[in-house]
PDB file of C-alpha atoms in Angstrom:
ATOM      1  CA  PRO A 167     108.440  94.530 108.223  1.00  0.00           C
ATOM      2  CA  SER A 168     110.275  93.910 104.947  1.00  0.00           C
ATOM      3  CA  ILE A 169     107.151  92.151 103.697  1.00  0.00           C
ATOM      4  CA  ASP A 170     105.537  95.608 103.243  1.00  0.00           C
ATOM      5  CA  VAL A 171     107.698  96.005 100.125  1.00  0.00           C
ATOM      6  CA  VAL A 172     105.694  93.260  98.461  1.00  0.00           C
ATOM      7  CA  PHE A 173     102.443  95.175  98.872  1.00  0.00           C
ATOM      8  CA  THR A 174     103.706  98.057  96.736  1.00  0.00           C
ATOM      9  CA  LEU A 175     105.302  96.063  93.901  1.00  0.00           C
ATOM     10  CA  ARG A 176     102.514  96.501  91.472  1.00  0.00           C
ATOM     11  CA  GLU A 177     102.073 100.114  92.366  1.00  0.00           C
ATOM     12  CA  SER A 178     105.801 100.760  91.876  1.00  0.00           C
ATOM     13  CA  LEU A 179     105.847  99.596  88.268  1.00  0.00           C
ATOM     14  CA  LYS A 180     106.454 102.821  86.367  1.00  0.00           C
ATOM     15  CA  PRO A 181     107.074 103.593  82.689  1.00  0.00           C
ATOM     16  CA  ASN A 182     110.673 104.267  81.593  1.00  0.00           C
ATOM     17  CA  ASN A 183     112.242 102.267  84.387  1.00  0.00           C
ATOM     18  CA  SER A 184     114.219  99.059  83.795  1.00  0.00           C
ATOM     19  CA  TYR A 185     113.057  96.006  85.768  1.00  0.00           C
ATOM     20  CA  ILE A 186     114.270  92.477  86.381  1.00  0.00           C
ATOM     21  CA  PHE A 187     111.782  89.633  86.973  1.00  0.00           C
ATOM     22  CA  TYR A 188     113.057  86.941  89.349  1.00  0.00           C
ATOM     23  CA  CYS A 189     111.624  83.519  90.139  1.00  0.00           C
ATOM     24  CA  GLN A 190     110.321  83.970  93.709  1.00  0.00           C
ATOM     25  CA  SER A 191     111.123  80.412  94.632  1.00  0.00           C
ATOM     26  CA  CYS A 192     114.806  80.251  93.666  1.00  0.00           C
ATOM     27  CA  GLY A 193     115.858  83.798  92.596  1.00  0.00           C
ATOM     28  CA  ASP A 194     116.720  82.871  88.986  1.00  0.00           C
ATOM     29  CA  ILE A 195     116.333  85.754  86.533  1.00  0.00           C
ATOM     30  CA  VAL A 196     113.249  85.272  84.378  1.00  0.00           C
ATOM     31  CA  VAL A 197     113.126  88.593  82.454  1.00  0.00           C
ATOM     32  CA  LYS A 198     116.210  90.808  82.401  1.00  0.00           C
ATOM     33  CA  ASP A 199     116.425  94.593  81.997  1.00  0.00           C
ATOM     34  CA  ARG A 200     112.913  95.117  80.629  1.00  0.00           C
ATOM     35  CA  LYS A 201     111.930  98.827  80.223  1.00  0.00           C
ATOM     36  CA  PHE A 202     108.209  99.532  79.948  1.00  0.00           C
ATOM     37  CA  LEU A 203     106.881 102.456  77.961  1.00  0.00           C
ATOM     38  CA  ARG A 204     103.299 101.794  79.199  1.00  0.00           C
ATOM     39  CA  VAL A 205     102.036 100.138  82.368  1.00  0.00           C
ATOM     40  CA  LEU A 206      98.275  99.771  82.060  1.00  0.00           C
ATOM     41  CA  PRO A 207      95.544  97.980  84.085  1.00  0.00           C
ATOM     42  CA  LEU A 208      93.410  95.382  82.323  1.00  0.00           C
ATOM     43  CA  PRO A 209      89.661  95.232  82.709  1.00  0.00           C
ATOM     44  CA  SER A 210      88.240  92.382  84.765  1.00  0.00           C
ATOM     45  CA  GLU A 211      88.278  89.003  83.113  1.00  0.00           C
ATOM     46  CA  ASN A 212      84.539  88.951  82.407  1.00  0.00           C
ATOM     47  CA  TRP A 213      84.474  92.415  80.841  1.00  0.00           C
ATOM     48  CA  SER A 214      83.447  91.082  77.435  1.00  0.00           C
ATOM     49  CA  ASP A 215      80.345  89.530  78.916  1.00  0.00           C
ATOM     50  CA  LEU A 216      79.098  93.023  79.809  1.00  0.00           C
ATOM     51  CA  VAL A 217      79.622  94.599  76.400  1.00  0.00           C
ATOM     52  CA  GLU A 218      76.084  93.755  75.352  1.00  0.00           C
ATOM     53  CA  GLU A 219      74.833  95.942  78.224  1.00  0.00           C
ATOM     54  CA  TRP A 220      76.968  98.858  77.119  1.00  0.00           C
ATOM     55  CA  CYS A 221      76.417  98.805  73.357  1.00  0.00           C
ATOM     56  CA  CYS A 222      73.289  99.136  71.231  1.00  0.00           C
ATOM     57  CA  HIS A 223      75.079  97.639  68.209  1.00  0.00           C
ATOM     58  CA  PRO A 224      77.134  94.456  67.598  1.00  0.00           C
ATOM     59  CA  ASP A 225      80.150  93.967  69.832  1.00  0.00           C
ATOM     60  CA  PRO A 226      82.850  96.328  68.510  1.00  0.00           C
ATOM     61  CA  PHE A 227      85.573  94.440  70.405  1.00  0.00           C
ATOM     62  CA  ALA A 228      84.709  90.958  69.062  1.00  0.00           C
ATOM     63  CA  ARG A 229      87.832  90.725  66.960  1.00  0.00           C
ATOM     64  CA  SER A 230      90.122  92.747  69.198  1.00  0.00           C
ATOM     65  CA  THR A 231      92.579  91.262  71.663  1.00  0.00           C
ATOM     66  CA  LEU A 232      94.341  93.005  74.521  1.00  0.00           C
ATOM     67  CA  HIS A 233      97.900  91.888  73.819  1.00  0.00           C
ATOM     68  CA  PRO A 234     100.888  93.954  74.987  1.00  0.00           C
ATOM     69  CA  GLN A 235     103.490  95.277  72.576  1.00  0.00           C
ATOM     70  CA  HIS A 236     107.189  95.015  73.441  1.00  0.00           C
ATOM     71  CA  GLY A 237     107.227  98.121  75.677  1.00  0.00           C
ATOM     72  CA  ASP A 238     103.960  97.296  77.504  1.00  0.00           C
ATOM     73  CA  CYS A 239     103.108  95.753  80.844  1.00  0.00           C
ATOM     74  CA  PHE A 240      99.405  94.985  81.346  1.00  0.00           C
ATOM     75  CA  LEU A 241      98.256  94.362  84.958  1.00  0.00           C
ATOM     76  CA  GLY A 242      95.498  91.867  85.686  1.00  0.00           C
ATOM     77  CA  ASP A 243      93.964  90.884  89.010  1.00  0.00           C
ATOM     78  CA  THR A 244      96.584  88.158  89.687  1.00  0.00           C
ATOM     79  CA  PHE A 245      99.014  88.442  86.770  1.00  0.00           C
ATOM     80  CA  PHE A 246     101.142  90.565  84.519  1.00  0.00           C
ATOM     81  CA  LEU A 247     100.911  90.324  80.707  1.00  0.00           C
ATOM     82  CA  LEU A 248     104.234  90.924  78.891  1.00  0.00           C
ATOM     83  CA  ASN A 249     105.316  90.731  75.271  1.00  0.00           C
ATOM     84  CA  SER A 250     107.543  87.624  75.102  1.00  0.00           C
ATOM     85  CA  GLY A 251     110.111  89.284  72.869  1.00  0.00           C
ATOM     86  CA  ASN A 252     112.935  86.789  72.356  1.00  0.00           C
ATOM     87  CA  GLU A 253     112.605  84.794  75.548  1.00  0.00           C
ATOM     88  CA  PRO A 254     114.570  81.615  74.692  1.00  0.00           C
ATOM     89  CA  GLN A 255     112.997  79.132  77.116  1.00  0.00           C
ATOM     90  CA  MET A 256     109.520  79.280  75.652  1.00  0.00           C
ATOM     91  CA  PRO A 257     108.141  76.923  72.982  1.00  0.00           C
ATOM     92  CA  GLU A 258     107.455  78.713  69.689  1.00  0.00           C
ATOM     93  CA  SER A 259     104.144  77.064  68.869  1.00  0.00           C
ATOM     94  CA  PRO A 260     102.416  75.468  71.851  1.00  0.00           C
ATOM     95  CA  LYS A 261     100.072  72.687  70.908  1.00  0.00           C
ATOM     96  CA  SER A 262      98.684  71.596  74.289  1.00  0.00           C
ATOM     97  CA  LYS A 263      97.884  73.009  77.707  1.00  0.00           C
ATOM     98  CA  GLU A 264     100.990  71.397  79.168  1.00  0.00           C
ATOM     99  CA  ASN A 265     103.521  73.130  76.935  1.00  0.00           C
ATOM    100  CA  THR A 266     101.895  76.550  77.287  1.00  0.00           C
ATOM    101  CA  ARG A 267     103.184  76.545  80.918  1.00  0.00           C
ATOM    102  CA  VAL A 268     106.071  78.866  81.557  1.00  0.00           C
ATOM    103  CA  ILE A 269     108.564  77.063  83.808  1.00  0.00           C
ATOM    104  CA  CYS A 270     111.567  78.372  85.726  1.00  0.00           C
ATOM    105  CA  LYS A 271     114.703  76.940  84.088  1.00  0.00           C
ATOM    106  CA  ARG A 272     116.403  76.376  87.455  1.00  0.00           C
ATOM    107  CA  CYS A 273     113.789  75.081  89.919  1.00  0.00           C
ATOM    108  CA  LYS A 274     111.046  74.049  87.431  1.00  0.00           C
ATOM    109  CA  THR A 275     108.371  76.052  89.291  1.00  0.00           C
ATOM    110  CA  MET A 276     105.472  77.175  87.111  1.00  0.00           C
ATOM    111  CA  LEU A 277     105.727  80.942  86.730  1.00  0.00           C
ATOM    112  CA  GLY A 278     102.917  81.567  84.283  1.00  0.00           C
ATOM    113  CA  GLU A 279     101.653  80.533  80.856  1.00  0.00           C
ATOM    114  CA  ARG A 280     101.914  81.523  77.234  1.00  0.00           C
ATOM    115  CA  VAL A 281      98.570  83.007  76.114  1.00  0.00           C
ATOM    116  CA  SER A 282      99.540  83.664  72.494  1.00  0.00           C
ATOM    117  CA  SER A 283     102.608  83.379  70.276  1.00  0.00           C
ATOM    118  CA  ASP A 284     103.918  86.704  71.559  1.00  0.00           C
ATOM    119  CA  THR A 285     102.307  87.156  75.001  1.00  0.00           C
ATOM    120  CA  ILE A 286     103.236  85.630  78.336  1.00  0.00           C
ATOM    121  CA  LYS A 287     101.277  85.790  81.590  1.00  0.00           C
ATOM    122  CA  TYR A 288     103.299  85.809  84.802  1.00  0.00           C
ATOM    123  CA  TYR A 289     101.426  85.247  88.075  1.00  0.00           C
ATOM    124  CA  VAL A 290     102.012  87.758  90.856  1.00  0.00           C
ATOM    125  CA  THR A 291     102.554  84.925  93.402  1.00  0.00           C
ATOM    126  CA  GLU A 292     105.450  83.455  91.389  1.00  0.00           C
ATOM    127  CA  VAL A 293     107.748  86.384  90.440  1.00  0.00           C
ATOM    128  CA  ILE A 294     109.511  89.187  92.263  1.00  0.00           C
ATOM    129  CA  ILE A 295     109.954  92.396  90.275  1.00  0.00           C
ATOM    130  CA  GLN A 296     112.776  94.788  91.164  1.00  0.00           C
ATOM    131  CA  LEU A 297     114.495  97.742  89.587  1.00  0.00           C
ATOM    132  CA  ALA A 298     117.457  96.709  87.450  1.00  0.00           C
ATOM    133  CA  GLU A 299     119.924  98.653  89.525  1.00  0.00           C
ATOM    134  CA  GLY A 300     118.813  96.859  92.697  1.00  0.00           C
ATOM    135  CA  SER A 301     119.847  93.423  93.942  1.00  0.00           C
ATOM    136  CA  PHE A 302     117.657  90.412  94.582  1.00  0.00           C
ATOM    137  CA  SER A 303     116.507  90.023  98.146  1.00  0.00           C
ATOM    138  CA  PRO A 304     114.790  86.677  98.912  1.00  0.00           C
ATOM    139  CA  THR A 305     111.474  86.566 100.723  1.00  0.00           C
ATOM    140  CA  SER A 306     110.069  83.477 102.409  1.00  0.00           C
ATOM    141  CA  ARG A 307     107.567  81.555 100.244  1.00  0.00           C
ATOM    142  CA  SER A 308     104.661  81.524 102.718  1.00  0.00           C
ATOM    143  CA  GLN A 309     104.926  85.239 103.536  1.00  0.00           C
ATOM    144  CA  PHE A 310     105.083  86.133  99.902  1.00  0.00           C
ATOM    145  CA  VAL A 311     101.996  84.094  98.967  1.00  0.00           C
ATOM    146  CA  GLN A 312     100.086  85.453 101.921  1.00  0.00           C
ATOM    147  CA  SER A 313     100.896  89.085 101.173  1.00  0.00           C
ATOM    148  CA  MET A 314     100.208  88.862  97.408  1.00  0.00           C
ATOM    149  CA  VAL A 315      96.856  87.114  97.905  1.00  0.00           C
ATOM    150  CA  ALA A 316      95.904  89.587 100.649  1.00  0.00           C
ATOM    151  CA  GLN A 317      96.824  92.449  98.313  1.00  0.00           C
ATOM    152  CA  CYS A 318      94.571  91.024  95.617  1.00  0.00           C
ATOM    153  CA  LEU A 319      91.639  90.643  98.024  1.00  0.00           C
ATOM    154  CA  LEU A 320      92.064  94.182  99.344  1.00  0.00           C
ATOM    155  CA  GLU A 321      92.358  95.815  95.917  1.00  0.00           C
ATOM    156  CA  LEU A 322      89.303  94.027  94.521  1.00  0.00           C
ATOM    157  CA  SER A 323      87.147  94.548  97.604  1.00  0.00           C
ATOM    158  CA  SER A 324      87.960  98.253  97.544  1.00  0.00           C
ATOM    159  CA  ALA A 325      87.526  98.714  93.773  1.00  0.00           C
ATOM    160  CA  LYS A 326      84.510  96.473  93.175  1.00  0.00           C
ATOM    161  CA  SER A 327      82.849  96.152  96.605  1.00  0.00           C
ATOM    162  CA  THR A 328      83.237  92.418  96.234  1.00  0.00           C
ATOM    163  CA  PHE A 329      84.049  90.290  99.262  1.00  0.00           C
ATOM    164  CA  ARG A 330      83.568  86.700  98.092  1.00  0.00           C
ATOM    165  CA  PHE A 331      86.212  85.042  95.909  1.00  0.00           C
ATOM    166  CA  THR A 332      86.813  81.645  94.321  1.00  0.00           C
ATOM    167  CA  ILE A 333      90.432  80.583  94.211  1.00  0.00           C
ATOM    168  CA  LYS A 334      90.937  78.660  90.980  1.00  0.00           C
ATOM    169  CA  GLY A 335      93.918  76.802  89.573  1.00  0.00           C
ATOM    170  CA  ASP A 336      95.298  77.045  86.066  1.00  0.00           C
ATOM    171  CA  ASN A 337      93.633  73.685  85.442  1.00  0.00           C
ATOM    172  CA  GLY A 338      90.185  75.325  85.873  1.00  0.00           C
ATOM    173  CA  LYS A 339      89.419  73.600  89.164  1.00  0.00           C
ATOM    174  CA  THR A 340      88.114  75.521  92.177  1.00  0.00           C
ATOM    175  CA  TYR A 341      90.319  74.960  95.277  1.00  0.00           C
ATOM    176  CA  ILE A 342      89.027  77.424  97.890  1.00  0.00           C
ATOM    177  CA  LEU A 343      86.072  79.664  98.587  1.00  0.00           C
ATOM    178  CA  ILE A 344      87.138  82.849 100.428  1.00  0.00           C
ATOM    179  CA  TRP A 345      84.939  85.444 102.137  1.00  0.00           C
ATOM    180  CA  LEU A 346      86.799  88.565 103.207  1.00  0.00           C
ATOM    181  CA  LEU A 347      85.549  89.398 106.719  1.00  0.00           C
ATOM    182  CA  ASN A 348      87.645  92.465 107.542  1.00  0.00           C
ATOM    183  CA  SER A 349      90.893  94.104 106.523  1.00  0.00           C
ATOM    184  CA  ASP A 350      91.807  96.053 109.695  1.00  0.00           C
ATOM    185  CA  THR A 351      92.922  93.203 111.945  1.00  0.00           C
ATOM    186  CA  LEU A 352      96.014  93.837 114.009  1.00  0.00           C
ATOM    187  CA  LEU A 353      97.769  90.760 115.302  1.00  0.00           C
ATOM    188  CA  VAL A 354      99.966  91.015 118.373  1.00  0.00           C
ATOM    189  CA  GLU A 355     102.285  88.177 119.360  1.00  0.00           C
ATOM    190  CA  SER A 356     103.484  87.801 122.939  1.00  0.00           C
ATOM    191  CA  LEU A 357     107.252  87.873 123.537  1.00  0.00           C
ATOM    192  CA  GLY A 358     107.029  84.358 125.012  1.00  0.00           C
ATOM    193  CA  SER A 359     107.019  81.156 123.042  1.00  0.00           C
ATOM    194  CA  SER A 360     104.374  81.179 120.322  1.00  0.00           C
ATOM    195  CA  SER A 361     102.278  78.188 119.336  1.00  0.00           C
ATOM    196  CA  SER A 362     102.551  79.309 115.710  1.00  0.00           C
ATOM    197  CA  HIS A 363     106.288  78.764 115.887  1.00  0.00           C
ATOM    198  CA  SER A 364     105.878  75.148 116.916  1.00  0.00           C
ATOM    199  CA  VAL A 365     103.571  74.257 114.054  1.00  0.00           C
ATOM    200  CA  PHE A 366     105.462  72.339 111.386  1.00  0.00           C
ATOM    201  CA  THR A 367     105.453  73.977 107.997  1.00  0.00           C
ATOM    202  CA  PRO A 368     106.964  72.489 104.878  1.00  0.00           C
ATOM    203  CA  PHE A 369     107.855  75.994 103.688  1.00  0.00           C
ATOM    204  CA  GLY A 370     110.712  76.033 106.172  1.00  0.00           C
ATOM    205  CA  ASP A 371     109.619  79.332 107.799  1.00  0.00           C
ATOM    206  CA  ILE A 372     107.067  80.628 110.217  1.00  0.00           C
ATOM    207  CA  LEU A 373     103.823  81.972 108.755  1.00  0.00           C
ATOM    208  CA  MET A 374     104.099  85.463 110.050  1.00  0.00           C
ATOM    209  CA  PRO A 375     106.563  88.223 109.005  1.00  0.00           C
ATOM    210  CA  SER A 376     109.346  88.983 111.442  1.00  0.00           C
ATOM    211  CA  SER A 377     109.074  92.535 112.792  1.00  0.00           C
ATOM    212  CA  GLY A 378     111.811  92.594 115.416  1.00  0.00           C
ATOM    213  CA  PRO A 379     111.371  91.935 119.121  1.00  0.00           C
ATOM    214  CA  VAL A 380     107.699  92.957 119.140  1.00  0.00           C
ATOM    215  CA  GLY A 381     105.423  90.761 117.008  1.00  0.00           C
ATOM    216  CA  THR A 382     102.750  93.058 115.549  1.00  0.00           C
ATOM    217  CA  TRP A 383     101.439  93.212 112.000  1.00  0.00           C
ATOM    218  CA  ASN A 384      98.403  94.067 109.998  1.00  0.00           C
ATOM    219  CA  ALA A 385      96.367  91.207 108.624  1.00  0.00           C
ATOM    220  CA  VAL A 386      93.125  90.425 106.818  1.00  0.00           C
ATOM    221  CA  LYS A 387      90.623  88.057 108.375  1.00  0.00           C
ATOM    222  CA  VAL A 388      88.872  85.655 106.057  1.00  0.00           C
ATOM    223  CA  LEU A 389      86.308  82.877 106.142  1.00  0.00           C
ATOM    224  CA  TYR A 390      87.091  79.975 103.836  1.00  0.00           C
ATOM    225  CA  GLN A 391      85.939  76.581 102.636  1.00  0.00           C
ATOM    226  CA  PRO A 392      88.233  73.979 101.009  1.00  0.00           C
ATOM    227  CA  CYS A 393      86.915  72.553  97.715  1.00  0.00           C
ATOM    228  CA  ILE A 394      89.458  69.817  96.991  1.00  0.00           C
ATOM    229  CA  LYS A 395      88.243  66.209  96.599  1.00  0.00           C
ATOM    230  CA  CYS A 396      84.717  67.485  95.800  1.00  0.00           C
ATOM    231  CA  ARG A 397      84.243  69.037  99.251  1.00  0.00           C
ATOM    232  CA  ASN A 398      81.617  71.773  99.413  1.00  0.00           C
ATOM    233  CA  LYS A 399      80.634  71.119  95.803  1.00  0.00           C
ATOM    234  CA  ASP A 400      77.087  72.464  96.120  1.00  0.00           C
ATOM    235  CA  LEU A 401      78.253  75.724  97.689  1.00  0.00           C
ATOM    236  CA  ALA A 402      81.056  76.043  95.078  1.00  0.00           C
ATOM    237  CA  ASP A 403      78.528  75.609  92.291  1.00  0.00           C
ATOM    238  CA  ALA A 404      76.279  78.264  93.835  1.00  0.00           C
ATOM    239  CA  TRP A 405      79.208  80.699  94.081  1.00  0.00           C
ATOM    240  CA  GLU A 406      80.214  79.904  90.506  1.00  0.00           C
ATOM    241  CA  ASN A 407      76.864  81.216  89.242  1.00  0.00           C
ATOM    242  CA  ASP A 408      76.776  84.236  91.565  1.00  0.00           C
ATOM    243  CA  MET A 409      77.691  87.550  89.917  1.00  0.00           C
ATOM    244  CA  GLY A 410      78.774  88.879  93.347  1.00  0.00           C
ATOM    245  CA  VAL A 411      81.640  86.339  93.533  1.00  0.00           C
ATOM    246  CA  HIS A 412      84.951  87.226  91.875  1.00  0.00           C
ATOM    247  CA  PRO A 413      87.239  84.457  90.515  1.00  0.00           C
ATOM    248  CA  LEU A 414      90.996  84.604  91.200  1.00  0.00           C
ATOM    249  CA  LYS A 415      93.276  82.368  89.168  1.00  0.00           C
ATOM    250  CA  PHE A 416      96.705  81.094  90.395  1.00  0.00           C
ATOM    251  CA  PRO A 417      98.903  78.136  89.527  1.00  0.00           C
ATOM    252  CA  SER A 418      97.335  74.937  90.904  1.00  0.00           C
ATOM    253  CA  GLU A 419     100.404  74.270  93.098  1.00  0.00           C
ATOM    254  CA  THR A 420     100.058  77.772  94.636  1.00  0.00           C
ATOM    255  CA  CYS A 421      96.376  77.155  95.360  1.00  0.00           C
ATOM    256  CA  LEU A 422      97.396  74.103  97.409  1.00  0.00           C
ATOM    257  CA  GLU A 423     100.100  76.154  99.185  1.00  0.00           C
ATOM    258  CA  LEU A 424      97.474  78.792 100.049  1.00  0.00           C
ATOM    259  CA  LEU A 425      95.106  76.158 101.383  1.00  0.00           C
ATOM    260  CA  LEU A 426      97.891  74.841 103.629  1.00  0.00           C
ATOM    261  CA  ILE A 427      98.701  78.363 104.830  1.00  0.00           C
ATOM    262  CA  LEU A 428      95.044  78.975 105.670  1.00  0.00           C
ATOM    263  CA  GLY A 429      94.844  75.666 107.536  1.00  0.00           C
ATOM    264  CA  LEU A 430      97.977  76.401 109.623  1.00  0.00           C
ATOM    265  CA  SER A 431      96.613  79.850 110.478  1.00  0.00           C
ATOM    266  CA  THR A 432      93.319  78.322 111.577  1.00  0.00           C
ATOM    267  CA  ALA A 433      95.132  75.754 113.717  1.00  0.00           C
ATOM    268  CA  SER A 434      97.000  78.532 115.525  1.00  0.00           C
ATOM    269  CA  LEU A 435      93.731  80.095 116.716  1.00  0.00           C
ATOM    270  CA  PRO A 436      91.973  79.115 119.947  1.00  0.00           C
ATOM    271  CA  PRO A 437      89.474  76.295 119.175  1.00  0.00           C
ATOM    272  CA  SER A 438      86.490  78.578 119.898  1.00  0.00           C
ATOM    273  CA  LEU A 439      87.585  81.052 117.174  1.00  0.00           C
ATOM    274  CA  ARG A 440      88.387  78.618 114.396  1.00  0.00           C
ATOM    275  CA  CYS A 441      84.910  78.382 112.881  1.00  0.00           C
ATOM    276  CA  MET A 442      82.016  80.711 112.004  1.00  0.00           C
ATOM    277  CA  ASN A 443      78.889  78.878 110.920  1.00  0.00           C
ATOM    278  CA  SER A 444      80.132  76.347 108.364  1.00  0.00           C
ATOM    279  CA  PHE A 445      83.227  78.355 107.412  1.00  0.00           C
ATOM    280  CA  GLN A 446      86.736  78.149 108.859  1.00  0.00           C
ATOM    281  CA  VAL A 447      88.429  81.293 110.015  1.00  0.00           C
ATOM    282  CA  SER A 448      91.967  82.393 109.081  1.00  0.00           C
TER     283      SER A 448
END
């Protein structure tokens, strides 16, 4: 399926190549012809909390910040950090949380946020990155969100042996608790009419990637709990204080999209397979 291309986007970012960043929602160009001299992974977001365990003297990184220079691309768990250069649509001196948001000029979707006067964070669920000599090829919103979140879960579970995640919005709220159950699920869809096709989705597409006449694709199976409107607050608080749980941050609107995607996936399962203990299955 063409969706496989999305899984290798971050891996395909190489130095000395020119890239274009597109808004995933509408295809508008966000960053044009950017050539990176360095593409480097960032440490996990709580790395500074562990410095005391590593050093026998005062924190040597206390006054240091990991901000990219013009030719740098820093990769986080759910975002890219770029030097803003001369991007015209960004405010010069943000004074509040609202005007640090980086918004697509065409469709007004939130793409990321300004983290300093010269550094912009773009979320992996909001931008498509392609080589400059290529052409933009649109991908359905629900498939893109699913694949990017699945990629984040797989990469972190493999690198850190962590299988529980909190999905947080850019407003600091926790939206979903996710427990990765397995990553080797193969879904096979019969050639007849599918119940998943009849489920209404506001994204305007079906939830699963199209793979020709035979509907087979790899998937991850997760357990999840919604946390909106103070649901599962006690469990969310317990996970918040658990070092074995890894937080993933996305735009708040994307967190709600992901919750809807999970719910539609659960609804497409037979009733006997939709729950495991107090968790929902997707």
